[in-house]
PDB file of C-alpha atoms in Angstrom:
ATOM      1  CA  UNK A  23     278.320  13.333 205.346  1.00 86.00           C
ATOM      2  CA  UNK A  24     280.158  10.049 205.152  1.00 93.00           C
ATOM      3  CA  UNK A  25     281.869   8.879 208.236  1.00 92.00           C
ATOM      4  CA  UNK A  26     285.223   8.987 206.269  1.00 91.00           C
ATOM      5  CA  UNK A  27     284.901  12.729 206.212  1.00 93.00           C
ATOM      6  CA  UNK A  28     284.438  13.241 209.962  1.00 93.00           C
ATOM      7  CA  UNK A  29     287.132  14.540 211.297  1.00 93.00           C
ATOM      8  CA  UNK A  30     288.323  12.848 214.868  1.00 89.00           C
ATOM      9  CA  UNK A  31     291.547  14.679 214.987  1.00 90.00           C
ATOM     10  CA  UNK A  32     290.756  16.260 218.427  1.00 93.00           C
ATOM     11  CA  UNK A  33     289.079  13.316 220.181  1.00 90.00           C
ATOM     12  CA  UNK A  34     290.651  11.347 222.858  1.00 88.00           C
ATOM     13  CA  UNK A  35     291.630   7.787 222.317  1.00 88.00           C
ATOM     14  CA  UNK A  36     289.899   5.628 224.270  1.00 89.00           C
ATOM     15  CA  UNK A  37     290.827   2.549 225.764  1.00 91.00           C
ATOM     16  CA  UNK A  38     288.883  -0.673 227.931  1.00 91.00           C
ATOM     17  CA  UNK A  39     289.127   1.183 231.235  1.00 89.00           C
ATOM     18  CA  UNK A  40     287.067   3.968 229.796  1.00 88.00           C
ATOM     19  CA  UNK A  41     284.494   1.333 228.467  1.00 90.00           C
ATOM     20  CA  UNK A  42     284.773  -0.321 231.463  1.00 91.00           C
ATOM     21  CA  UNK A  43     283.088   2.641 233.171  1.00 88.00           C
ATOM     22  CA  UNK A  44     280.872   3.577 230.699  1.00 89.00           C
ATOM     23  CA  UNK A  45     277.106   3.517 231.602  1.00 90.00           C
ATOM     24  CA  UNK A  46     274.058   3.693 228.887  1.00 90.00           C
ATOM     25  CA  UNK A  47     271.546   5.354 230.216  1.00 91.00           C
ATOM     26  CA  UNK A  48     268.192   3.995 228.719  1.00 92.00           C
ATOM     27  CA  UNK A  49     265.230   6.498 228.544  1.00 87.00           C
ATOM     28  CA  UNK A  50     261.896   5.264 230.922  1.00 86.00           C
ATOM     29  CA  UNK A  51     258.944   3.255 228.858  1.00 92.00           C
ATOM     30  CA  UNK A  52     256.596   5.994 228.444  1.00 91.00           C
ATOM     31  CA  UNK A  53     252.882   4.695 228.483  1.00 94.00           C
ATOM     32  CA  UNK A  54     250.256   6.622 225.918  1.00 94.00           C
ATOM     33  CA  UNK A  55     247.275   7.955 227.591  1.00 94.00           C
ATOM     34  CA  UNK A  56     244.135   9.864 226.658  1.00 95.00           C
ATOM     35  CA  UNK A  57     244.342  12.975 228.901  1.00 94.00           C
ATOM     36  CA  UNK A  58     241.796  15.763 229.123  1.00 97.00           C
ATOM     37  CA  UNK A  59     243.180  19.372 229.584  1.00 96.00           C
ATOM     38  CA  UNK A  60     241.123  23.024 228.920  1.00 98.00           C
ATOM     39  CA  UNK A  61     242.016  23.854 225.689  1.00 98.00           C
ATOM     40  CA  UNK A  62     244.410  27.698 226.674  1.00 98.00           C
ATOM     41  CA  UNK A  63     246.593  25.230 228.890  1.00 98.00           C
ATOM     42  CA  UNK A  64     247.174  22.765 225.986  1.00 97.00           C
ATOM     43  CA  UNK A  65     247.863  25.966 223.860  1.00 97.00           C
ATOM     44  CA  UNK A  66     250.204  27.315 225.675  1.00 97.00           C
ATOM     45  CA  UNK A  67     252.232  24.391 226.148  1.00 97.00           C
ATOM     46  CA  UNK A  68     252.473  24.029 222.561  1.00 96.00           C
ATOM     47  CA  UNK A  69     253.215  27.231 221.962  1.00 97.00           C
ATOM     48  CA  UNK A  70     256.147  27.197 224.709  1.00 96.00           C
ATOM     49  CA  UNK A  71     257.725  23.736 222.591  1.00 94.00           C
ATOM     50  CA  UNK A  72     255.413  23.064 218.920  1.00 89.00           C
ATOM     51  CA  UNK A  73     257.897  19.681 218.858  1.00 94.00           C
ATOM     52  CA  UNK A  74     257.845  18.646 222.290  1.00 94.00           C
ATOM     53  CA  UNK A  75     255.124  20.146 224.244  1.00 96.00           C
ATOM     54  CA  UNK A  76     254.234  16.562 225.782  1.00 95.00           C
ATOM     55  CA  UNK A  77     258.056  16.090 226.829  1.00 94.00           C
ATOM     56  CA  UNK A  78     257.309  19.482 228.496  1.00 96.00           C
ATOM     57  CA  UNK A  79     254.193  18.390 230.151  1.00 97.00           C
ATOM     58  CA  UNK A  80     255.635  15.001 231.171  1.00 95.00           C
ATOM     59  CA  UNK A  81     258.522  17.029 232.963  1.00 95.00           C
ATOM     60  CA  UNK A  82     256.539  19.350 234.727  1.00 97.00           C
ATOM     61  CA  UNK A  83     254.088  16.735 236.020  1.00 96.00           C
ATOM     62  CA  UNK A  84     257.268  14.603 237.364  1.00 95.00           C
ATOM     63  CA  UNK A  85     258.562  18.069 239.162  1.00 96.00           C
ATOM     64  CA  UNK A  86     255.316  18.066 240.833  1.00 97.00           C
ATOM     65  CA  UNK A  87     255.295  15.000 241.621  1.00 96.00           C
ATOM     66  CA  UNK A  88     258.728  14.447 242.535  1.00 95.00           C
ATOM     67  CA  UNK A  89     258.139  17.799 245.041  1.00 95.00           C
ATOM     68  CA  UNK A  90     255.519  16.705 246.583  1.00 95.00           C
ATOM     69  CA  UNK A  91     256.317  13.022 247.788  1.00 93.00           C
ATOM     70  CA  UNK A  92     255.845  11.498 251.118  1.00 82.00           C
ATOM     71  CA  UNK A  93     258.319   9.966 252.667  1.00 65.00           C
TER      72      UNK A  93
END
């Protein structure tokens, strides 16, 4: 699709207040590691998410973590 064939009919104009408050929100550096894990718990995971079953992982590991914080 070219961008001449987008239609923007129904989007709001925007204006420099509304950049103004805009905020980019840049994803965390993720650092590769070599992890070991039994071989049914990397299964399942894959099978939950085939393209994303380290996103998945990553997630659940920062709920834990995130849950069970000192303060």
């Amino acid at each position: 699709m070219q961008d001449s064939d987008i239609d923007y009919s129904d989007a709001p104009a925007t204006n420099t207040e509304f950049w103004q408050k805009a905020t980019l929100n840049i994803p965390p550096v993720k650092v590769p590691v070599t992890l070991r894990i039994d071989p049914n718990v990397l299964a399942w995971y894959k099978q939950q998410v085939p393209r994303g079953y380290q996103t998945l992982i990553n997630t659940v590991l920062k709920k834990y973590m995130t849950e069970h914080q000192t303060e």
